[in-house]
């Protein structure tokens, strides 16, 4: 693990080196935003630092409900429920809704927390080839018709930066009378005209039964939520074990998350999304023009495929010498042979920083034989 000595901004000190940060999920720069910091401090001042217990015992504070109401309004759903992390959400929601005799259809590139949630549920799990809609349809036709069916997908695939085909998934879920769950960890706050995520981008957010998102990435805070119908949320309160059996989120985090939703939903949020979009295009186009394989990225997550683990980690090391930090990603996070640098853009990067970074990345890429 690398050691960071300051807050999570686009310029960092990592292991005593000054560097440009190109691998943080703090896409809008909110992790260091003055409004979030102030809200966290005020919440701690008023409510203390710990929540004291699980929500169902004595840890249910007015801030939890305020955040859930704010998220439900933001996502235009009947209700919302906050979880302690995205990992806790997926390993809580999926086993609560699905059990023995049910079938989960899960994209092969879904996040590990979805994989683990599906395993915990004791349902049959059918992993369909990545974003392959005809294959999913075939697998659903072949599957046993008894029991419940859930299709689950990342909205933005976390290591590839491409998008799920949500319109087609909505059509398939209707055809086969299945539930659809979208993990929008990397779309929340970023995608869609108003930052409501991948569902908004495709104009189908009301067709998604279970919209999960995280508060620790673009929203700069910590935790996760599910936005869904009242019935589903009530059911999760009573059945999701990671919700029931864990101390609830603390006040400072809840205060920061409330402020984060306000920023995302404001003209400032709009401006930050525009900056992020511009930065993403500039950076990805320049990498493609330099001959890198950016693996079909369509978002602020821009991977560069290197292949084997050793040159990938060498790439990271050489980049850090040039003042750029981008962590290499290896198995088990990605399949062997597809080790990569997973670059992520922030709204707060400047054009100059990005242009200089691409020059350095291209020079090292050539040296290692990764690009032309
Ligand atoms: C798609 C996806 N889902 C869930 C998670 C887990 O979220 P958290 O970091 O809040 O546990 C991540 C985080 O890396 C993710 O990329």
Short mmCIF file of C-alpha atoms and ligand atoms in Angstrom, two decimals:
data_model
loop_
_atom_site.label_atom_id
_atom_site.label_comp_id
_atom_site.label_asym_id
_atom_site.label_seq_id
_atom_site.Cartn_x
_atom_site.Cartn_y
_atom_site.Cartn_z
CA UNK A 1 0.00 0.00 0.00
CA UNK A 2 1.22 3.48 -0.87
CA UNK A 3 1.17 6.15 1.81
CA UNK A 4 -0.62 9.42 1.08
CA UNK A 5 0.35 12.42 3.15
CA UNK A 6 -2.33 14.94 2.28
CA UNK A 7 -5.98 14.99 1.36
CA UNK A 8 -7.27 13.33 -1.79
CA UNK A 9 -6.75 16.05 -4.41
CA UNK A 10 -5.37 15.94 -7.95
CA UNK A 11 -1.87 16.78 -6.64
CA UNK A 12 -0.66 14.48 -3.89
CA UNK A 13 2.34 13.45 -1.87
CA UNK A 14 2.69 9.68 -2.13
CA UNK A 15 5.55 7.87 -0.43
CA UNK A 16 7.29 11.25 -0.14
CA UNK A 17 7.01 11.95 -3.92
CA UNK A 18 5.01 14.88 -5.28
CA UNK A 19 2.74 13.49 -7.98
CA UNK A 20 -0.30 14.00 -10.15
CA UNK A 21 -3.02 11.63 -8.96
CA UNK A 22 -4.50 9.66 -11.86
CA UNK A 23 -6.17 6.74 -10.08
CA UNK A 24 -8.66 8.13 -7.57
CA UNK A 25 -12.42 7.64 -7.68
CA UNK A 26 -12.82 11.15 -6.26
CA UNK A 27 -14.02 12.14 -9.73
CA UNK A 28 -15.55 15.50 -8.86
CA UNK A 29 -12.98 16.46 -6.27
CA UNK A 30 -15.58 16.46 -3.48
CA UNK A 31 -13.43 14.50 -0.98
CA UNK A 32 -11.69 17.77 -0.15
CA UNK A 33 -14.61 20.14 -0.79
CA UNK A 34 -15.07 22.87 1.86
CA UNK A 35 -18.85 22.32 2.06
CA UNK A 36 -18.44 18.61 2.78
CA UNK A 37 -15.71 19.22 5.36
CA UNK A 38 -17.83 21.82 7.12
CA UNK A 39 -20.92 19.59 7.10
CA UNK A 40 -18.87 16.73 8.57
CA UNK A 41 -17.54 18.94 11.35
CA UNK A 42 -20.97 20.37 12.17
CA UNK A 43 -22.51 16.88 12.27
CA UNK A 44 -19.78 15.61 14.61
CA UNK A 45 -20.19 18.69 16.80
CA UNK A 46 -23.93 18.17 17.13
CA UNK A 47 -24.26 14.35 17.10
CA UNK A 48 -20.83 13.11 18.25
CA UNK A 49 -18.47 10.83 16.39
CA UNK A 50 -20.06 7.39 16.68
CA UNK A 51 -23.59 6.17 16.01
CA UNK A 52 -23.38 3.65 18.87
CA UNK A 53 -25.21 0.68 17.38
CA UNK A 54 -26.98 -0.87 14.44
CA UNK A 55 -29.95 1.14 13.08
CA UNK A 56 -32.36 -1.51 14.41
CA UNK A 57 -31.02 -1.22 17.97
CA UNK A 58 -30.21 2.38 18.94
CA UNK A 59 -28.07 3.66 16.05
CA UNK A 60 -30.83 5.22 13.94
CA UNK A 61 -30.17 8.97 13.93
CA UNK A 62 -32.15 11.71 12.24
CA UNK A 63 -29.21 12.17 9.85
CA UNK A 64 -29.68 8.64 8.46
CA UNK A 65 -33.30 9.38 7.63
CA UNK A 66 -32.46 12.85 6.27
CA UNK A 67 -29.85 11.33 3.93
CA UNK A 68 -32.23 8.59 2.79
CA UNK A 69 -35.00 11.10 2.09
CA UNK A 70 -32.54 13.28 0.16
CA UNK A 71 -31.31 10.32 -1.90
CA UNK A 72 -34.85 9.08 -2.63
CA UNK A 73 -35.79 12.59 -3.82
CA UNK A 74 -32.61 12.85 -5.90
CA UNK A 75 -33.18 9.45 -7.52
CA UNK A 76 -36.98 9.97 -7.73
CA UNK A 77 -37.75 6.65 -6.04
CA UNK A 78 -40.25 5.91 -3.27
CA UNK A 79 -37.51 5.16 -0.76
CA UNK A 80 -33.81 4.73 -0.15
CA UNK A 81 -31.65 2.95 2.41
CA UNK A 82 -28.03 3.66 3.27
CA UNK A 83 -25.44 0.94 3.78
CA UNK A 84 -21.99 1.16 5.36
CA UNK A 85 -20.18 0.65 2.04
CA UNK A 86 -20.79 -0.53 -1.49
CA UNK A 87 -19.37 -3.90 -0.50
CA UNK A 88 -21.81 -4.13 2.42
CA UNK A 89 -24.70 -3.05 0.16
CA UNK A 90 -24.12 -5.72 -2.48
CA UNK A 91 -23.45 -8.50 0.01
CA UNK A 92 -26.58 -7.43 1.91
CA UNK A 93 -29.08 -6.67 -0.86
CA UNK A 94 -28.54 -9.70 -3.09
CA UNK A 95 -28.83 -12.43 -0.43
CA UNK A 96 -31.84 -10.62 1.08
CA UNK A 97 -33.79 -10.69 -2.17
CA UNK A 98 -32.59 -13.99 -3.61
CA UNK A 99 -32.28 -17.47 -2.13
CA UNK A 100 -32.31 -21.21 -2.84
CA UNK A 101 -34.28 -22.05 -5.99
CA UNK A 102 -33.73 -18.57 -7.49
CA UNK A 103 -31.39 -17.64 -10.34
CA UNK A 104 -29.03 -14.66 -10.57
CA UNK A 105 -27.79 -13.58 -14.00
CA UNK A 106 -24.58 -11.64 -13.45
CA UNK A 107 -22.29 -9.96 -15.98
CA UNK A 108 -18.90 -11.68 -16.04
CA UNK A 109 -17.11 -8.39 -15.30
CA UNK A 110 -19.28 -7.38 -12.34
CA UNK A 111 -17.56 -6.08 -9.22
CA UNK A 112 -16.31 -8.57 -6.61
CA UNK A 113 -18.93 -7.41 -4.11
CA UNK A 114 -21.69 -8.54 -6.51
CA UNK A 115 -19.92 -11.86 -7.01
CA UNK A 116 -19.72 -12.33 -3.24
CA UNK A 117 -23.33 -11.22 -2.68
CA UNK A 118 -24.52 -13.72 -5.28
CA UNK A 119 -22.49 -16.52 -3.67
CA UNK A 120 -23.87 -15.68 -0.22
CA UNK A 121 -27.44 -15.88 -1.51
CA UNK A 122 -27.21 -19.63 -2.22
CA UNK A 123 -29.03 -18.99 -5.51
CA UNK A 124 -27.91 -20.50 -8.77
CA UNK A 125 -25.56 -18.00 -10.41
CA UNK A 126 -25.33 -17.75 -14.19
CA UNK A 127 -22.48 -15.49 -15.32
CA UNK A 128 -23.15 -14.17 -18.80
CA UNK A 129 -20.35 -13.01 -21.15
CA UNK A 130 -19.58 -9.35 -20.66
CA UNK A 131 -22.32 -7.11 -22.07
CA UNK A 132 -23.42 -9.88 -24.45
CA UNK A 133 -27.17 -9.39 -24.65
CA UNK A 134 -27.97 -12.21 -27.11
CA UNK A 135 -26.04 -14.60 -24.81
CA UNK A 136 -27.99 -13.36 -21.77
CA UNK A 137 -31.28 -13.84 -23.59
CA UNK A 138 -30.25 -17.40 -24.57
CA UNK A 139 -29.20 -18.23 -21.01
CA UNK A 140 -32.48 -16.89 -19.65
CA UNK A 141 -34.45 -18.98 -22.15
CA UNK A 142 -32.54 -22.10 -21.11
CA UNK A 143 -32.87 -21.46 -17.37
CA UNK A 144 -35.42 -23.14 -15.14
CA UNK A 145 -38.58 -21.00 -15.02
CA UNK A 146 -39.27 -21.63 -11.32
CA UNK A 147 -38.09 -19.22 -8.61
CA UNK A 148 -37.18 -15.56 -8.80
CA UNK A 149 -34.79 -14.17 -11.40
CA UNK A 150 -32.44 -11.25 -10.89
CA UNK A 151 -30.28 -9.63 -13.54
CA UNK A 152 -27.43 -7.71 -11.90
CA UNK A 153 -24.87 -5.48 -13.55
CA UNK A 154 -22.41 -2.70 -12.90
CA UNK A 155 -23.69 0.50 -14.57
CA UNK A 156 -20.11 1.55 -15.35
CA UNK A 157 -17.71 -1.40 -15.28
CA UNK A 158 -15.19 -0.47 -12.64
CA UNK A 159 -12.00 -1.76 -14.26
CA UNK A 160 -12.91 -1.23 -17.93
CA UNK A 161 -14.86 2.04 -17.86
CA UNK A 162 -17.47 0.84 -20.35
CA UNK A 163 -21.23 0.99 -19.85
CA UNK A 164 -23.87 -1.68 -19.34
CA UNK A 165 -26.45 -1.84 -22.12
CA UNK A 166 -29.27 -0.74 -19.84
CA UNK A 167 -32.02 -0.30 -22.47
CA UNK A 168 -31.51 -3.88 -23.62
CA UNK A 169 -31.30 -5.16 -20.04
CA UNK A 170 -34.61 -3.44 -19.27
CA UNK A 171 -36.20 -5.10 -22.33
CA UNK A 172 -34.86 -8.52 -21.28
CA UNK A 173 -35.94 -8.18 -17.66
CA UNK A 174 -39.46 -7.35 -18.82
CA UNK A 175 -39.54 -10.20 -21.31
CA UNK A 176 -38.49 -12.72 -18.65
CA UNK A 177 -40.28 -11.16 -15.69
CA UNK A 178 -36.99 -10.67 -13.81
CA UNK A 179 -35.79 -8.03 -11.36
CA UNK A 180 -33.02 -5.68 -12.55
CA UNK A 181 -30.34 -4.40 -10.17
CA UNK A 182 -27.75 -1.84 -11.29
CA UNK A 183 -24.64 -1.09 -9.24
CA UNK A 184 -23.91 2.50 -10.18
CA UNK A 185 -20.84 2.99 -7.99
CA UNK A 186 -19.03 4.81 -10.79
CA UNK A 187 -22.01 6.47 -12.52
CA UNK A 188 -23.55 8.18 -9.48
CA UNK A 189 -22.89 11.91 -9.48
CA UNK A 190 -21.11 11.71 -12.82
CA UNK A 191 -23.38 10.41 -15.59
CA UNK A 192 -26.65 11.71 -16.97
CA UNK A 193 -27.63 15.33 -17.53
CA UNK A 194 -27.99 15.92 -13.77
CA UNK A 195 -25.60 13.33 -12.33
CA UNK A 196 -28.28 10.82 -11.38
CA UNK A 197 -26.24 8.08 -12.99
CA UNK A 198 -26.25 5.49 -15.74
CA UNK A 199 -30.05 5.07 -15.63
CA UNK A 200 -30.49 8.78 -16.31
CA UNK A 201 -27.91 8.65 -19.11
CA UNK A 202 -29.98 5.98 -20.90
CA UNK A 203 -33.34 7.49 -19.90
CA UNK A 204 -34.48 4.32 -18.12
CA UNK A 205 -33.86 4.92 -14.42
CA UNK A 206 -37.52 4.29 -13.55
CA UNK A 207 -37.32 0.82 -15.06
CA UNK A 208 -34.52 -0.31 -12.75
CA UNK A 209 -35.92 -2.14 -9.72
CA UNK A 210 -32.86 -1.79 -7.50
CA UNK A 211 -30.52 1.17 -8.01
CA UNK A 212 -27.45 0.83 -5.85
CA UNK A 213 -24.82 3.56 -5.70
CA UNK A 214 -21.87 4.53 -3.55
CA UNK A 215 -21.11 7.68 -1.59
CA UNK A 216 -17.33 7.21 -1.44
CA UNK A 217 -16.46 7.86 -5.08
CA UNK A 218 -17.82 10.87 -7.01
CA UNK A 219 -19.67 11.93 -3.86
CA UNK A 220 -16.39 12.19 -2.00
CA UNK A 221 -17.68 10.78 1.30
CA UNK A 222 -18.24 7.15 2.37
CA UNK A 223 -20.99 4.54 2.32
CA UNK A 224 -23.59 3.42 -0.18
CA UNK A 225 -27.32 3.48 -0.86
CA UNK A 226 -30.07 1.56 -2.52
CA UNK A 227 -32.90 3.53 -4.12
CA UNK A 228 -35.99 1.44 -4.79
CA UNK A 229 -39.69 0.97 -4.03
CA UNK A 230 -40.93 1.27 -0.44
CA UNK A 231 -41.66 -2.47 -0.39
CA UNK A 232 -38.12 -3.42 -1.40
CA UNK A 233 -36.55 -0.99 1.06
CA UNK A 234 -38.77 -2.22 3.93
CA UNK A 235 -37.87 -5.77 3.03
CA UNK A 236 -34.14 -4.95 3.06
CA UNK A 237 -34.43 -3.29 6.48
CA UNK A 238 -35.72 -6.61 7.81
CA UNK A 239 -33.61 -9.02 5.78
CA UNK A 240 -30.26 -7.52 4.69
CA UNK A 241 -27.77 -8.96 7.15
CA UNK A 242 -25.02 -6.40 6.44
CA UNK A 243 -27.58 -3.71 7.33
CA UNK A 244 -29.00 -5.43 10.42
CA UNK A 245 -25.82 -6.72 12.01
CA UNK A 246 -23.46 -3.74 11.70
CA UNK A 247 -23.02 -0.44 13.50
CA UNK A 248 -24.53 2.31 11.35
CA UNK A 249 -22.66 5.08 9.55
CA UNK A 250 -21.35 7.83 11.85
CA UNK A 251 -22.67 11.41 11.90
CA UNK A 252 -19.73 13.13 10.20
CA UNK A 253 -19.98 10.78 7.21
CA UNK A 254 -23.74 11.31 6.97
CA UNK A 255 -23.33 15.09 7.16
CA UNK A 256 -20.71 15.03 4.41
CA UNK A 257 -22.87 12.78 2.23
CA UNK A 258 -25.87 15.12 2.58
CA UNK A 259 -23.70 18.04 1.51
CA UNK A 260 -22.31 15.96 -1.37
CA UNK A 261 -25.77 15.27 -2.80
CA UNK A 262 -26.48 19.02 -2.59
CA UNK A 263 -23.29 19.84 -4.51
CA UNK A 264 -23.91 17.17 -7.15
CA UNK A 265 -27.47 18.51 -7.58
CA UNK A 266 -26.35 22.14 -8.03
CA UNK A 267 -24.95 24.33 -10.80
CA UNK A 268 -21.53 23.67 -9.31
CA UNK A 269 -22.12 19.95 -9.76
CA UNK A 270 -23.08 20.64 -13.36
CA UNK A 271 -19.87 22.59 -13.92
CA UNK A 272 -17.74 19.87 -12.31
CA UNK A 273 -19.36 17.20 -14.52
CA UNK A 274 -18.61 19.31 -17.59
CA UNK A 275 -14.95 19.67 -16.57
CA UNK A 276 -14.73 15.93 -15.92
CA UNK A 277 -16.30 15.16 -19.30
CA UNK A 278 -13.87 17.47 -21.11
CA UNK A 279 -10.87 16.05 -19.24
CA UNK A 280 -11.97 12.51 -19.99
CA UNK A 281 -12.29 13.11 -23.74
CA UNK A 282 -9.00 14.97 -23.97
CA UNK A 283 -7.08 12.30 -22.05
CA UNK A 284 -8.65 9.25 -23.69
CA UNK A 285 -8.34 10.66 -27.23
CA UNK A 286 -4.68 11.49 -26.61
CA UNK A 287 -3.94 7.99 -25.29
CA UNK A 288 -5.72 6.38 -28.25
CA UNK A 289 -3.79 8.64 -30.63
CA UNK A 290 -0.56 7.49 -28.95
CA UNK A 291 -1.43 3.90 -29.83
CA UNK A 292 -2.70 2.58 -26.48
CA UNK A 293 -5.54 0.09 -26.13
CA UNK A 294 -8.04 1.83 -23.83
CA UNK A 295 -10.24 -1.28 -23.74
CA UNK A 296 -13.52 0.29 -24.92
CA UNK A 297 -13.64 2.89 -22.15
CA UNK A 298 -16.65 5.23 -22.44
CA UNK A 299 -16.30 7.08 -19.15
CA UNK A 300 -13.86 8.76 -16.75
CA UNK A 301 -12.30 5.33 -16.08
CA UNK A 302 -9.68 4.88 -18.80
CA UNK A 303 -7.69 1.64 -18.57
CA UNK A 304 -4.56 0.99 -20.59
CA UNK A 305 -4.04 -2.70 -21.18
CA UNK A 306 -0.46 -3.82 -20.55
CA UNK A 307 -0.87 -7.61 -20.32
CA UNK A 308 1.43 -9.28 -17.80
CA UNK A 309 1.73 -8.21 -14.16
CA UNK A 310 5.46 -7.41 -14.15
CA UNK A 311 5.54 -4.79 -16.93
CA UNK A 312 2.34 -3.32 -15.48
CA UNK A 313 3.96 -2.70 -12.10
CA UNK A 314 7.13 -1.47 -13.83
CA UNK A 315 4.95 1.02 -15.74
CA UNK A 316 3.53 2.28 -12.42
CA UNK A 317 7.02 2.61 -10.94
CA UNK A 318 8.44 4.51 -13.93
CA UNK A 319 5.44 6.82 -14.00
CA UNK A 320 5.89 7.69 -10.34
CA UNK A 321 9.49 8.64 -11.09
CA UNK A 322 8.02 11.15 -13.56
CA UNK A 323 5.59 12.49 -10.94
CA UNK A 324 2.45 10.60 -11.99
CA UNK A 325 0.67 8.10 -9.79
CA UNK A 326 -1.51 5.42 -11.42
CA UNK A 327 -1.71 2.07 -9.66
CA UNK A 328 -1.28 -1.12 -11.68
CA UNK A 329 -4.22 -3.52 -11.48
CA UNK A 330 -3.59 -7.28 -11.40
CA UNK A 331 -5.50 -10.50 -10.62
CA UNK A 332 -7.75 -11.16 -8.77
CA UNK A 333 -9.19 -7.74 -9.64
CA UNK A 334 -8.83 -8.33 -13.40
CA UNK A 335 -8.21 -11.52 -15.41
CA UNK A 336 -4.55 -12.57 -15.84
CA UNK A 337 -3.11 -11.36 -19.17
CA UNK A 338 -5.21 -8.18 -18.93
CA UNK A 339 -3.21 -6.42 -16.22
CA UNK A 340 -3.60 -2.72 -16.73
CA UNK A 341 -3.09 0.79 -15.53
CA UNK A 342 -6.53 2.06 -14.59
CA UNK A 343 -6.36 5.80 -15.11
CA UNK A 344 -9.20 7.83 -13.65
CA UNK A 345 -9.91 11.47 -14.38
CA UNK A 346 -10.96 14.19 -11.99
CA UNK A 347 -12.83 17.42 -12.69
CA UNK A 348 -9.97 19.24 -10.99
CA UNK A 349 -7.19 18.09 -13.33
CA UNK A 350 -5.96 20.87 -15.61
CA UNK A 351 -5.51 20.44 -19.38
CA UNK A 352 -1.81 21.10 -18.96
CA UNK A 353 -1.45 18.42 -16.28
CA UNK A 354 -3.21 15.91 -18.49
CA UNK A 355 -1.21 16.77 -21.62
CA UNK A 356 2.06 16.45 -19.71
CA UNK A 357 0.87 13.16 -18.24
CA UNK A 358 0.03 11.73 -21.67
CA UNK A 359 3.50 12.69 -22.95
CA UNK A 360 5.11 10.82 -20.05
CA UNK A 361 2.75 7.82 -20.34
CA UNK A 362 3.45 7.55 -24.10
CA UNK A 363 7.23 7.71 -23.60
CA UNK A 364 7.16 4.93 -20.99
CA UNK A 365 4.62 2.96 -23.02
CA UNK A 366 7.02 2.98 -25.97
CA UNK A 367 9.96 2.01 -23.77
CA UNK A 368 7.99 -0.99 -22.44
CA UNK A 369 6.54 -1.88 -25.85
CA UNK A 370 2.95 -1.25 -24.75
CA UNK A 371 2.08 1.24 -27.50
CA UNK A 372 3.28 1.93 -31.00
C1 LIG B 1 -18.83 -1.42 -9.08
C2 LIG B 1 -18.48 -1.33 -7.63
N1 LIG B 1 -19.39 -1.76 -6.72
C3 LIG B 1 -19.12 -1.70 -5.41
C4 LIG B 1 -17.95 -1.21 -4.92
C5 LIG B 1 -17.69 -1.20 -3.46
O1 LIG B 1 -17.94 0.06 -2.94
P1 LIG B 1 -17.24 0.53 -1.57
O2 LIG B 1 -15.85 0.93 -1.93
O3 LIG B 1 -18.10 1.64 -1.09
O4 LIG B 1 -17.28 -0.67 -0.66
C6 LIG B 1 -17.00 -0.74 -5.81
C7 LIG B 1 -15.73 -0.16 -5.27
O5 LIG B 1 -14.67 -0.31 -5.61
C8 LIG B 1 -17.25 -0.81 -7.20
O6 LIG B 1 -16.34 -0.41 -8.08
#
